[in-house]
Amino acid sequence: MYSNIVCAIDGSDLSTKAFTHAIALAGKLGARLTAVTVTDPSIIIAPGAEMMMVDTSSILAELDKAKEESAKGVLEDATRLASAAGISLATHHVPDLPAAEGIIRQAKTAGADLIVMGSHGRRGLGRLLLGSQAAEVLAHAEIPVLIIK
């Protein structure tokens, strides 16, 4: 059925639950499994910035370094979980993109035939205001998406 699964992870309990499901599915199907974590671009918004000159390059570099280290930790944890289940895992960090775009891009790059991800369970006004990466992936992915809640 599915032979190449990409699972989006971010270190949250819900993404770990989705990843655990993806591990079990990959094991039963004999599918390849890739874990992907995506980090948004670093931006600084400063009202009135047009009135002052500030070199933000070091601040942005520190933010990017922190996100890189966090992503590395998330992927290392995923590798341990997969290894404990006897599943070989490929891992990828996609920096500087919105989560949904990075997940879809990695799924295309990997030639995946299924995306597995958690739903953060936002409903009503919260979903409307905050948006939903799961909804974005569902709307734009060209392959099946399995949402775990």
C-alpha positions as a printed NumPy array, in Angstrom:
array([[  0.   ,   0.   ,   0.   ],
       [  2.49 ,   2.664,   1.163],
       [  6.2  ,   2.153,   0.598],
       [  7.703,   5.532,   1.477],
       [  6.378,   7.473,   4.469],
       [  7.376,  10.963,   5.615],
       [  6.441,  11.89 ,   9.167],
       [  6.527,  15.502,  10.353],
       [  7.882,  15.913,  13.873],
       [  8.516,  18.894,  16.135],
       [  9.262,  17.331,  19.511],
       [  5.753,  17.859,  20.903],
       [  3.804,  15.037,  22.525],
       [  1.363,  14.982,  19.623],
       [  4.087,  14.745,  16.985],
       [  5.721,  11.941,  18.98 ],
       [  2.365,  10.144,  19.   ],
       [  2.125,  10.575,  15.206],
       [  5.712,   9.396,  14.789],
       [  5.06 ,   6.302,  16.915],
       [  2.114,   5.535,  14.65 ],
       [  4.307,   6.076,  11.562],
       [  6.919,   3.675,  12.968],
       [  4.286,   0.973,  13.489],
       [  2.841,   1.553,  10.019],
       [  6.265,   1.447,   8.357],
       [  7.071,  -1.756,  10.232],
       [  3.855,  -3.497,   9.164],
       [  4.156,  -2.358,   5.558],
       [  7.914,  -2.729,   5.217],
       [  7.987,   0.918,   4.148],
       [ 10.861,   3.39 ,   4.243],
       [ 10.418,   6.056,   6.903],
       [ 11.716,   9.616,   6.926],
       [ 11.321,  12.032,   9.83 ],
       [ 11.275,  15.708,   8.904],
       [ 11.358,  18.735,  11.161],
       [ 10.902,  22.227,   9.783],
       [ 11.988,  25.526,  11.31 ],
       [ 10.482,  28.85 ,  10.305],
       [ 12.643,  31.702,   9.013],
       [ 14.045,  34.014,  11.675],
       [ 12.713,  37.531,  11.461],
       [ 12.893,  40.525,  13.718],
       [ 10.081,  43.053,  13.796],
       [ 10.925,  46.327,  15.485],
       [  8.449,  49.195,  15.351],
       [ 10.207,  52.402,  14.442],
       [ 13.19 ,  50.526,  13.026],
       [ 13.4  ,  53.037,  10.182],
       [ 14.639,  55.573,  12.721],
       [ 17.622,  53.569,  13.934],
       [ 20.47 ,  51.466,  12.589],
       [ 20.889,  48.11 ,  14.312],
       [ 23.009,  45.22 ,  13.079],
       [ 20.686,  42.249,  13.554],
       [ 22.923,  39.715,  11.799],
       [ 24.383,  38.357,  15.057],
       [ 20.926,  38.09 ,  16.631],
       [ 19.565,  36.223,  13.602],
       [ 22.638,  33.971,  13.538],
       [ 22.054,  33.055,  17.19 ],
       [ 18.364,  32.351,  16.522],
       [ 19.246,  30.144,  13.55 ],
       [ 21.878,  28.29 ,  15.595],
       [ 19.369,  27.64 ,  18.4  ],
       [ 16.78 ,  26.339,  15.91 ],
       [ 19.413,  24.108,  14.272],
       [ 20.374,  22.62 ,  17.652],
       [ 16.727,  22.092,  18.589],
       [ 16.02 ,  20.359,  15.26 ],
       [ 19.075,  18.148,  15.747],
       [ 17.776,  17.071,  19.163],
       [ 14.286,  16.338,  17.802],
       [ 15.747,  14.189,  15.012],
       [ 18.114,  12.371,  17.392],
       [ 15.151,  11.481,  19.626],
       [ 13.263,  10.206,  16.568],
       [ 16.24 ,   8.082,  15.535],
       [ 16.347,   6.486,  19.008],
       [ 12.607,   5.702,  18.91 ],
       [ 12.823,   4.174,  15.44 ],
       [ 15.949,   2.187,  16.297],
       [ 14.285,   0.771,  19.422],
       [ 11.469,  -0.47 ,  17.158],
       [ 13.929,  -1.952,  14.66 ],
       [ 13.084,   0.604,  11.957],
       [ 15.721,   2.306,   9.807],
       [ 15.096,   6.04 ,   9.667],
       [ 16.201,   8.85 ,   7.388],
       [ 16.06 ,  12.313,   8.958],
       [ 15.898,  15.803,   7.506],
       [ 15.814,  19.309,   8.899],
       [ 14.24 ,  21.841,   6.543],
       [ 15.221,  25.336,   7.717],
       [ 13.744,  28.711,   6.865],
       [ 10.336,  27.658,   5.588],
       [  6.827,  27.64 ,   7.021],
       [  6.114,  24.163,   8.409],
       [  3.513,  23.06 ,   5.86 ],
       [  5.648,  24.151,   2.917],
       [  8.711,  22.373,   4.307],
       [  6.796,  19.155,   4.994],
       [  5.34 ,  19.056,   1.49 ],
       [  8.698,  19.906,  -0.094],
       [ 10.47 ,  17.12 ,   1.823],
       [  7.748,  14.626,   0.922],
       [  8.249,  15.471,  -2.775],
       [ 12.037,  15.307,  -2.481],
       [ 11.833,  11.906,  -0.767],
       [  9.319,  10.572,  -3.294],
       [  6.946,   9.81 ,  -0.422],
       [  3.536,   8.272,  -0.985],
       [  2.168,   9.167,   2.488],
       [  2.612,  12.037,   4.945],
       [  1.92 ,  11.334,   8.627],
       [  1.585,  14.214,  11.062],
       [ -0.147,  15.263,  14.243],
       [ -3.051,  17.654,  14.435],
       [ -2.668,  20.215,  17.152],
       [ -6.388,  20.072,  17.703],
       [ -7.123,  23.751,  17.213],
       [-10.791,  24.351,  16.649],
       [-13.116,  27.257,  16.026],
       [-11.703,  30.734,  16.486],
       [ -8.265,  29.471,  17.567],
       [ -7.879,  27.584,  14.291],
       [ -9.129,  30.567,  12.325],
       [ -6.712,  32.99 ,  13.985],
       [ -3.685,  30.755,  14.38 ],
       [ -3.988,  28.705,  11.235],
       [ -3.298,  25.028,  11.099],
       [ -0.23 ,  23.468,   9.541],
       [ -2.121,  20.189,   9.252],
       [ -4.896,  21.933,   7.322],
       [ -2.308,  23.556,   5.041],
       [ -0.639,  20.218,   4.332],
       [ -4.044,  18.617,   3.678],
       [ -4.984,  21.416,   1.308],
       [ -1.765,  21.422,  -0.716],
       [ -0.24 ,  17.93 ,  -0.599],
       [ -0.564,  15.839,  -3.73 ],
       [ -0.315,  12.57 ,  -1.791],
       [ -2.414,  11.1  ,   1.05 ],
       [ -2.022,  12.681,   4.485],
       [ -2.705,  10.765,   7.69 ],
       [ -3.507,  13.077,  10.609],
       [ -3.073,  11.627,  14.094],
       [ -4.905,  13.257,  17.004]])
